[in-house]
Short mmCIF file of C-alpha atoms in Angstrom, two decimals:
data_model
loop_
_atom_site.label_atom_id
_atom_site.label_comp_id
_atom_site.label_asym_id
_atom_site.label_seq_id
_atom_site.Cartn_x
_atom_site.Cartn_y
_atom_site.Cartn_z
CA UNK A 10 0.00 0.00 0.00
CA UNK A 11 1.56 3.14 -1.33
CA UNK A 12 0.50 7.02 -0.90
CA UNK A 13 -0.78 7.18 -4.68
CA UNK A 14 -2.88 4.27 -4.78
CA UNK A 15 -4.41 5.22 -1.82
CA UNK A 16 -5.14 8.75 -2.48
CA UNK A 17 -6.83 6.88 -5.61
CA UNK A 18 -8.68 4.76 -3.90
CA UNK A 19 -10.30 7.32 -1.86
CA UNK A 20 -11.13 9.97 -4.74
CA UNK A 21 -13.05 6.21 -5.95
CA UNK A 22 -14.76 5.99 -2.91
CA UNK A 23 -15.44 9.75 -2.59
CA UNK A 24 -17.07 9.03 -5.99
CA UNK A 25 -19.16 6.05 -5.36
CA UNK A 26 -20.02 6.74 -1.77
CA UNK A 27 -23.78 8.51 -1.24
CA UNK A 28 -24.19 12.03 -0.18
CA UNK A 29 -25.48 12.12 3.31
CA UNK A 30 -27.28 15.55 4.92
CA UNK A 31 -24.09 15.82 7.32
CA UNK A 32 -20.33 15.00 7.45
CA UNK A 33 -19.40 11.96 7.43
CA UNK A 34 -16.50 10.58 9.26
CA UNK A 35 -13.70 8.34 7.39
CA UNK A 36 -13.19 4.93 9.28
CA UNK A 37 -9.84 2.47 8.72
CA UNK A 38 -10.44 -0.91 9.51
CA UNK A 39 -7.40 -3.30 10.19
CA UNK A 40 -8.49 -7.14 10.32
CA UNK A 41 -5.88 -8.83 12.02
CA UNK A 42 -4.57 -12.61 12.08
CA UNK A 43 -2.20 -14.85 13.80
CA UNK A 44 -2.30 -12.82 17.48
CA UNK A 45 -3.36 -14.43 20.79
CA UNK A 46 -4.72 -11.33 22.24
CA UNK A 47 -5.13 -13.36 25.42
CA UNK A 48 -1.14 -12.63 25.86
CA UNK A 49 -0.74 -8.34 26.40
CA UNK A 50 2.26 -8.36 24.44
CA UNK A 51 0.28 -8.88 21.54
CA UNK A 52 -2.43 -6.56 21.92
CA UNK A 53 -2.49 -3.27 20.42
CA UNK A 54 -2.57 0.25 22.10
CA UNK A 55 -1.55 2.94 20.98
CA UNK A 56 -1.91 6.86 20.77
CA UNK A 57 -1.38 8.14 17.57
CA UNK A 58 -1.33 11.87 16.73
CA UNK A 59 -2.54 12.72 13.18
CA UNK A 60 -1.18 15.47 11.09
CA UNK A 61 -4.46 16.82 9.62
CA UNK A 62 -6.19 16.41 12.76
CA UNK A 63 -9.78 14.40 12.17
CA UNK A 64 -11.66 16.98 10.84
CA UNK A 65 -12.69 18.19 14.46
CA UNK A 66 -10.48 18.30 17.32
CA UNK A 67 -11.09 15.89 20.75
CA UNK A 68 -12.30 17.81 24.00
CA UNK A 69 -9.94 17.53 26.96
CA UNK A 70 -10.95 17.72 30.30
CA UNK A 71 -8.20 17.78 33.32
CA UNK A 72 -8.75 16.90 36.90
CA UNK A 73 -6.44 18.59 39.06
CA UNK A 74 -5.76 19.94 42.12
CA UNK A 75 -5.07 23.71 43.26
CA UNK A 76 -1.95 23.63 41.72
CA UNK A 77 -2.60 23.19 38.51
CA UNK A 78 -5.56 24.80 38.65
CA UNK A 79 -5.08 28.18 36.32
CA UNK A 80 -2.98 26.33 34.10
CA UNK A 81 -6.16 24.08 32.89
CA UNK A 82 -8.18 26.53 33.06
CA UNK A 83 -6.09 28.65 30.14
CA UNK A 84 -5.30 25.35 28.05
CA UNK A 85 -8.71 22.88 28.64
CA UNK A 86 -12.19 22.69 27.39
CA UNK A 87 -13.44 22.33 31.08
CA UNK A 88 -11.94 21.46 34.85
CA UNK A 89 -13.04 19.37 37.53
CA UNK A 90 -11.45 20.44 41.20
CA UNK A 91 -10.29 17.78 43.19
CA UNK A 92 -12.55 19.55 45.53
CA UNK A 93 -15.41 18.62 43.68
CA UNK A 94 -14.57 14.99 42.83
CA UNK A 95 -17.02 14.04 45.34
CA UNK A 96 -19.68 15.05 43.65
CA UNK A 97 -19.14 12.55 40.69
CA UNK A 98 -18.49 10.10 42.43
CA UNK A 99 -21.75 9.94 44.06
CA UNK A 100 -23.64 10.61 41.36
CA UNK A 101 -23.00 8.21 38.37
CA UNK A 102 -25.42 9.42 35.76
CA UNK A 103 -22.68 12.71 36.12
CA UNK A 104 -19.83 11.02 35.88
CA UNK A 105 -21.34 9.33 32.27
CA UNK A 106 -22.19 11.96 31.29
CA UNK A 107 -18.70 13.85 31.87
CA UNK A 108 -17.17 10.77 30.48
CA UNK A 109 -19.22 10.87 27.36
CA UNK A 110 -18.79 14.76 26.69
CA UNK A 111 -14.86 14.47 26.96
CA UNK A 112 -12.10 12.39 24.36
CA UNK A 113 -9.58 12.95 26.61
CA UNK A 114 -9.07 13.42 30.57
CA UNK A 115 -5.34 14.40 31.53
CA UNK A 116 -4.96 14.26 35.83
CA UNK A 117 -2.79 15.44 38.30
CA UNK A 118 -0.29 12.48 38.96
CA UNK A 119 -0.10 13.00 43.03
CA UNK A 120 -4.49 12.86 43.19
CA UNK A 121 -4.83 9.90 40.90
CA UNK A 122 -5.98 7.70 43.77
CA UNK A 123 -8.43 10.33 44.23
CA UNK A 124 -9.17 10.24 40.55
CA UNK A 125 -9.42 6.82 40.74
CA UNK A 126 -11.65 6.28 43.54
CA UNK A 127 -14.29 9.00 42.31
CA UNK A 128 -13.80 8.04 38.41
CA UNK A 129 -13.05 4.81 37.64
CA UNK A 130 -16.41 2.65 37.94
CA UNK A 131 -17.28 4.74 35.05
CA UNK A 132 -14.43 5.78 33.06
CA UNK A 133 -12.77 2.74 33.66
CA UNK A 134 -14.84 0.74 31.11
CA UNK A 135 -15.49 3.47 28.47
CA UNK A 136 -11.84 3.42 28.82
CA UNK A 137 -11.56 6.98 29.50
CA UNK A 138 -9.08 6.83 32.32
CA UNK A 139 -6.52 8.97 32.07
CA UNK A 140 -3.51 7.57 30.69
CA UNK A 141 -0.30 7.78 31.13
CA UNK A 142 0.76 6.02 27.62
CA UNK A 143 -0.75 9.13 26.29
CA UNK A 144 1.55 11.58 28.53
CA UNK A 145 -2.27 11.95 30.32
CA UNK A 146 -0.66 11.65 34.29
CA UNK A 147 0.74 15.16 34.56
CA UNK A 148 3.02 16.39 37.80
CA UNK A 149 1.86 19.47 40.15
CA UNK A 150 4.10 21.35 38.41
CA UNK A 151 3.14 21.30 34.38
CA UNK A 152 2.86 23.32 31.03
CA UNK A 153 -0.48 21.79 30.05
CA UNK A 154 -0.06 23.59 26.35
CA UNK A 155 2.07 21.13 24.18
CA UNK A 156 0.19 18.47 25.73
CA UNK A 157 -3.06 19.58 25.08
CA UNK A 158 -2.01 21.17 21.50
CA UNK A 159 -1.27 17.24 20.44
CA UNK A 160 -3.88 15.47 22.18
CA UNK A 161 -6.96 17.89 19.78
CA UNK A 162 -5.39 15.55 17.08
CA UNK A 163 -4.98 12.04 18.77
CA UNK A 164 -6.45 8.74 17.90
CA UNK A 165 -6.29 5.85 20.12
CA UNK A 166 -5.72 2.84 18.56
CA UNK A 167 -6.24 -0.53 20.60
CA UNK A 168 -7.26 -4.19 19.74
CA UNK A 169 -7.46 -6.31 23.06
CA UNK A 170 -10.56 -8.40 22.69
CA UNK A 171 -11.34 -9.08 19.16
CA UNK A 172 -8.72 -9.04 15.86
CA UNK A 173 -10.07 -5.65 14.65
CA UNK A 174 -9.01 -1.90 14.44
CA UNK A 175 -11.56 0.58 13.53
CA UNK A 176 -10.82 3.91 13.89
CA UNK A 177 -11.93 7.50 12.44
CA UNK A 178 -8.77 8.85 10.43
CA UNK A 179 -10.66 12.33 9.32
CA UNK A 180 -13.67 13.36 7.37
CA UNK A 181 -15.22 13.38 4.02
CA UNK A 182 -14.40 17.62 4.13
CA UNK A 183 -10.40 16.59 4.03
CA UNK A 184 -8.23 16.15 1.14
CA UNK A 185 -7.46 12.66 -0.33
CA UNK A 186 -4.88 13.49 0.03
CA UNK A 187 -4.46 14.54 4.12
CA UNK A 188 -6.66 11.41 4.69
CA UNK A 189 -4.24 9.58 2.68
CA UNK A 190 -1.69 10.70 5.12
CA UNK A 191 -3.34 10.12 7.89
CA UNK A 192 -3.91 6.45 6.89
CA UNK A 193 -0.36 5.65 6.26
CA UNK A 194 0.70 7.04 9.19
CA UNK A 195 -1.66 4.97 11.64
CA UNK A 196 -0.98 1.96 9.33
CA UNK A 197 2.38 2.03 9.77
CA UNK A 198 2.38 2.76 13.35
CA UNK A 199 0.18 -0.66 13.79
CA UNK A 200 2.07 -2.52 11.42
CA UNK A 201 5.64 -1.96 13.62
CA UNK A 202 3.65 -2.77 16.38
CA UNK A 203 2.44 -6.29 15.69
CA UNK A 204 5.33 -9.11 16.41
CA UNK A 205 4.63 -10.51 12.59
CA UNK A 206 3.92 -6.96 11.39
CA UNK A 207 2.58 -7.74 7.53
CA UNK A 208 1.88 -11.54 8.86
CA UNK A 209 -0.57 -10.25 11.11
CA UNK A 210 -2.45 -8.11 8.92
CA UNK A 211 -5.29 -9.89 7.24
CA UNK A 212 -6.80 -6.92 4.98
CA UNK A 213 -7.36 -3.12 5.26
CA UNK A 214 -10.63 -1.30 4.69
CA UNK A 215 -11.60 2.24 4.33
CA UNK A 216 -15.40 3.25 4.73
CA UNK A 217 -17.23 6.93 4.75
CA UNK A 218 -19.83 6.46 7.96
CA UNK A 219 -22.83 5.37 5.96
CA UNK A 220 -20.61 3.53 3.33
CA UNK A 221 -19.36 0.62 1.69
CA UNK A 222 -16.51 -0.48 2.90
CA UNK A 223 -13.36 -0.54 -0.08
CA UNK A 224 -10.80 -2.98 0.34
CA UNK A 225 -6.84 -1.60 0.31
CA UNK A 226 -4.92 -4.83 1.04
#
């Protein structure tokens, strides 16, 4: 799979693929072989940042103490005190919906059993803890800017249970040429990742939300 043929492909698929009354997303699907996902080495997770962004950036949301108060405040969509963790953690049906609002949450590394305790019933299995694979555990003392400036255009990428990565790579408003881009690079990120790399890869699909799926490899 090379850049030309798959900017191709998707000026193809931007040709065949209905118009729909809003913007659809564009999904890459990875079928995967060979890989006891039972055994963590071979499971994939990772956090890749896309050039062209995904068409809209991710919401961040940071749980912090005093101390790093002001510095959210300047750099993320919204903050939760550490003061007020209490609140979500007694009421769940707040804490979904926080969890459901937000793409990313970034805490304060010396609360996160605090973060934990009030959180993690219902982030833990919408997987929305924060994490510190994705530089998401911060210190007391931190410039939240660079952080937050890469995590607007992060994907994560995981397959744990099933042999499967499906992910939104941008929208149908992008070049063919950015989405192109933004293909390769998760692609090739997954593909150094797997212990057979091309041996595990069954075949690659791309798909517009409401779309046929077109085969790449």
């Amino acid at each position: 799979m090379d850049n030309q043929q798959l900017v191709q492909a998707l000026t193809q698929l931007r040709e065949i693929s209905p118009k729909r009354n809003f913007t659809q997303s564009v999904d890459l699907v990875i079928n995967l072989k060979g890989l006891d996902l039972k055994k963590p080495e071979n499971q994939v997770e990772l956090y890749i940042f896309l050039q062209y962004g995904k068409g809209k950036p991710n919401k961040i949301c940071a749980l912090v103490g005093p101390e790093l108060k002001e510095e959210a405040e300047v750099n993320c969509d919204k903050i939760i005190q550490e003061k007020d963790f209490e609140a979500f953690a007694k009421d769940k049906k707040l804490a979904k919906k926080l969890a459901a609002e937000f793409d990313f949450f970034i805490a304060q590394a010396n609360i996160m059993a605090k973060v934990a305790a009030a959180f993690g019933r219902v982030f833990g299995p919408r997987r929305k803890m924060p994490n510190p694979k994705a530089g998401c555990v911060v210190p007391p003392k931190f410039n939240f800017k660079s952080l937050v400036d890469r995590l607007r255009n992060t994907i994560k990428v995981t397959a744990k249970e099933k042999p499967l990565i499906q992910v939104s790579i941008g929208n149908e408003k992008m070049s063919d040429q950015q989405l192109s881009e933004n293909i390769m690079n998760v692609y090739n990120q997954v593909l150094h990742k797997l212990p057979g790399e091309k041996n595990n890869i069954k075949s690659v699909y791309v798909k517009y939300t409401m779309g046929k799926p077109m085969q790449l490899e």
